[in-house]
XYZ file of C-alpha atoms in Angstrom:
246
model
C 33.364 -43.050 -23.357
C 36.702 -44.451 -24.493
C 39.010 -42.798 -26.967
C 38.591 -43.810 -30.590
C 40.085 -43.164 -33.984
C 37.862 -41.495 -36.562
C 36.911 -43.194 -39.825
C 39.002 -42.135 -42.787
C 36.218 -39.874 -44.060
C 34.061 -37.696 -41.817
C 30.354 -38.316 -42.157
C 29.506 -34.623 -41.861
C 31.701 -31.707 -42.926
C 30.695 -28.126 -42.212
C 32.464 -25.221 -43.917
C 32.643 -21.527 -43.075
C 33.168 -20.060 -46.540
C 35.263 -16.959 -45.893
C 37.401 -14.701 -48.047
C 35.306 -13.714 -51.081
C 35.797 -9.998 -50.435
C 39.539 -10.266 -49.893
C 39.893 -12.407 -53.023
C 38.224 -9.667 -55.061
C 40.118 -6.823 -53.359
C 43.506 -8.395 -54.138
C 42.540 -8.383 -57.808
C 41.081 -4.891 -57.833
C 37.606 -6.287 -58.455
C 34.255 -5.465 -56.817
C 33.162 -7.709 -53.943
C 30.414 -9.132 -56.151
C 33.114 -10.717 -58.328
C 34.439 -12.554 -55.278
C 30.976 -13.836 -54.444
C 30.484 -15.058 -58.020
C 33.811 -16.890 -57.909
C 32.792 -18.295 -54.537
C 29.799 -19.965 -56.207
C 32.234 -21.863 -58.446
C 34.073 -23.012 -55.325
C 30.773 -24.322 -53.958
C 30.331 -26.425 -57.092
C 33.878 -27.828 -56.824
C 33.449 -28.628 -53.145
C 30.159 -30.455 -53.649
C 31.717 -32.570 -56.399
C 34.727 -33.361 -54.190
C 32.514 -34.236 -51.218
C 30.617 -36.730 -53.376
C 33.893 -38.264 -54.583
C 34.994 -38.752 -50.971
C 31.641 -40.294 -49.994
C 30.864 -37.537 -47.506
C 27.200 -37.918 -46.571
C 26.514 -34.456 -45.108
C 27.954 -31.112 -46.199
C 26.863 -27.896 -44.481
C 27.887 -24.562 -45.995
C 27.692 -21.279 -44.085
C 26.508 -19.092 -46.955
C 24.946 -16.073 -45.234
C 25.072 -15.276 -41.534
C 22.481 -13.347 -39.588
C 25.166 -10.676 -39.124
C 25.584 -10.311 -42.909
C 22.406 -8.215 -43.012
C 24.548 -5.380 -41.614
C 26.550 -5.230 -44.835
C 25.839 -2.527 -47.456
C 22.449 -2.953 -49.117
C 24.072 -3.346 -52.541
C 26.164 -6.288 -51.384
C 23.169 -7.981 -49.740
C 21.250 -7.550 -53.006
C 24.140 -9.125 -54.941
C 24.253 -12.074 -52.555
C 20.508 -12.597 -52.806
C 20.688 -12.466 -56.606
C 23.488 -15.045 -56.606
C 21.477 -17.338 -54.347
C 18.471 -17.166 -56.666
C 20.708 -17.680 -59.702
C 22.399 -20.662 -58.057
C 19.073 -22.342 -57.342
C 17.873 -21.888 -60.891
C 21.121 -22.865 -62.628
C 22.332 -25.696 -60.390
C 19.177 -27.403 -59.128
C 18.812 -29.818 -62.035
C 22.452 -30.880 -61.752
C 22.182 -31.296 -57.972
C 19.060 -33.419 -58.358
C 20.649 -35.617 -61.026
C 23.745 -36.090 -58.841
C 21.614 -37.412 -55.985
C 22.034 -34.359 -53.759
C 19.338 -33.480 -51.265
C 19.130 -29.765 -50.492
C 18.140 -28.461 -47.064
C 18.111 -24.903 -45.750
C 18.518 -23.775 -42.141
C 18.192 -20.233 -40.856
C 15.697 -17.387 -41.116
C 14.792 -17.920 -44.758
C 11.699 -15.719 -44.449
C 13.984 -12.660 -44.275
C 14.762 -13.079 -47.980
C 11.139 -12.401 -48.981
C 8.266 -14.692 -49.985
C 9.435 -15.262 -53.586
C 12.880 -16.595 -52.694
C 11.482 -18.438 -49.679
C 9.109 -20.274 -52.021
C 11.966 -21.141 -54.383
C 13.985 -22.572 -51.502
C 11.043 -24.682 -50.357
C 10.472 -25.936 -53.906
C 14.146 -26.910 -54.209
C 13.959 -28.850 -50.959
C 10.844 -30.673 -52.144
C 12.385 -31.395 -55.547
C 15.424 -33.114 -53.991
C 13.955 -34.652 -50.820
C 14.222 -38.214 -52.140
C 17.944 -38.001 -52.866
C 20.414 -39.807 -50.600
C 23.901 -39.502 -52.082
C 24.755 -36.234 -50.331
C 22.784 -34.069 -47.922
C 23.683 -30.471 -48.775
C 22.688 -28.056 -46.014
C 22.841 -24.331 -46.741
C 22.872 -22.023 -43.714
C 21.130 -18.777 -44.724
C 20.541 -15.857 -42.393
C 21.772 -18.278 -39.762
C 23.235 -17.553 -36.336
C 23.895 -20.224 -33.729
C 23.012 -18.062 -30.724
C 19.668 -17.127 -32.272
C 19.066 -20.797 -33.060
C 19.689 -21.799 -29.438
C 17.457 -19.015 -28.121
C 14.680 -20.066 -30.517
C 14.979 -23.657 -29.289
C 14.763 -22.485 -25.678
C 11.619 -20.512 -26.501
C 9.979 -23.545 -28.121
C 10.848 -25.660 -25.094
C 9.448 -22.993 -22.745
C 6.180 -22.896 -24.702
C 5.887 -26.687 -24.586
C 6.602 -26.708 -20.860
C 3.971 -24.019 -20.285
C 1.462 -25.983 -22.343
C 2.201 -29.105 -20.315
C 3.498 -31.121 -23.277
C 7.092 -31.228 -22.000
C 8.314 -31.970 -18.484
C 11.355 -29.731 -17.798
C 12.714 -32.378 -15.434
C 13.048 -34.753 -18.385
C 14.833 -32.283 -20.654
C 18.240 -33.595 -21.732
C 20.751 -32.907 -24.502
C 18.991 -35.159 -27.007
C 15.655 -33.476 -26.364
C 17.190 -30.027 -26.670
C 18.947 -31.016 -29.909
C 15.592 -32.079 -31.344
C 14.398 -28.470 -31.021
C 17.275 -27.018 -33.050
C 17.158 -26.151 -36.751
C 19.437 -29.134 -37.378
C 17.074 -31.678 -35.789
C 17.551 -35.052 -37.432
C 21.029 -34.205 -38.715
C 24.263 -35.712 -37.368
C 26.626 -33.300 -35.660
C 29.562 -32.208 -37.829
C 32.684 -34.319 -37.448
C 34.839 -31.702 -39.130
C 34.493 -27.916 -39.373
C 36.651 -26.127 -41.947
C 37.133 -22.371 -42.127
C 38.869 -20.766 -45.067
C 40.876 -17.513 -45.370
C 43.110 -18.193 -42.357
C 40.676 -16.816 -39.776
C 40.492 -18.997 -36.659
C 37.046 -18.640 -35.119
C 33.579 -20.174 -35.486
C 31.749 -16.863 -35.979
C 28.474 -18.015 -34.438
C 28.267 -21.160 -36.598
C 26.844 -24.436 -35.231
C 28.034 -23.681 -31.695
C 25.976 -26.453 -30.085
C 26.504 -29.010 -32.840
C 30.262 -28.483 -33.205
C 31.044 -29.155 -29.546
C 33.279 -32.134 -30.429
C 34.040 -31.411 -34.074
C 37.601 -31.370 -35.338
C 38.561 -27.859 -36.492
C 40.759 -27.097 -39.501
C 41.675 -23.582 -40.614
C 42.736 -23.328 -44.252
C 44.657 -20.253 -45.428
C 43.037 -20.400 -48.878
C 40.440 -17.739 -49.625
C 37.110 -19.378 -50.382
C 37.145 -18.721 -54.161
C 40.462 -20.626 -54.335
C 39.177 -23.600 -52.316
C 38.837 -26.837 -54.240
C 39.163 -30.595 -54.300
C 42.797 -30.578 -53.135
C 41.934 -28.452 -50.092
C 39.077 -30.750 -49.122
C 41.234 -33.846 -49.591
C 43.948 -32.308 -47.396
C 41.428 -31.516 -44.646
C 40.012 -35.046 -44.754
C 43.532 -36.506 -44.564
C 44.303 -34.333 -41.526
C 41.017 -35.428 -39.920
C 41.941 -39.083 -40.440
C 45.232 -38.546 -38.560
C 43.531 -37.168 -35.460
C 42.356 -39.100 -32.426
C 38.882 -38.068 -31.306
C 38.491 -38.440 -27.548
C 35.155 -36.665 -26.921
C 36.427 -35.407 -23.569
C 37.793 -38.760 -22.376
C 41.404 -39.380 -21.402
C 43.543 -41.345 -23.856
C 44.007 -45.003 -22.994
C 47.041 -45.629 -20.811
C 49.651 -48.036 -22.178
C 50.003 -51.374 -20.455
C 52.770 -51.505 -17.823
C 56.056 -53.057 -18.907
C 56.761 -56.329 -17.123
């Protein structure tokens, strides 16, 4: 594969939304206040993504490790998720946004699981922006689950292990049918992926923004897209050598 320049706008942007707690702590507020302000940042980012003609936006909203947080904080996060669905769904649908959820949604209980499924069904015909929310998601668990499905298929005789390749494996992931992210953004200045889309982000461009998530907005997204446009994506290939001078 030869080196190539990326298009001006990435097709798929994935964001690790980090810094709600620190945002609240710096203001002497409870962590729940940071999460509530983070919801406003989600709204701004979706609007900005649409303006930039981004086709896929994946937001890391709740990791599988977040269940280890205090029960009160988990309850606050769950309440905010339910509130977001109920307050924003009509606007998302009217804006042409299709909502998808990846992760262990069943861990949130049957009532919220049903609401998530209904939201997906309500918006499944929309094509302007594919909004993917990662809930109770962990990339290692996702890969293990895919391996288990493949093992079951191989045992049942419906899959020949000798024919297993990267495309086939990808089709068993939670993100089957989605393009890999071109750009992964993490806010709050932390510089790690934190078990987010490890398989899918193999060749993504990474940008680490110092802004805490509640402060993230259209200008931050525009800056990240501009930085992406300046980069040369090689996908593991060597850059083209210049022609010899005669």
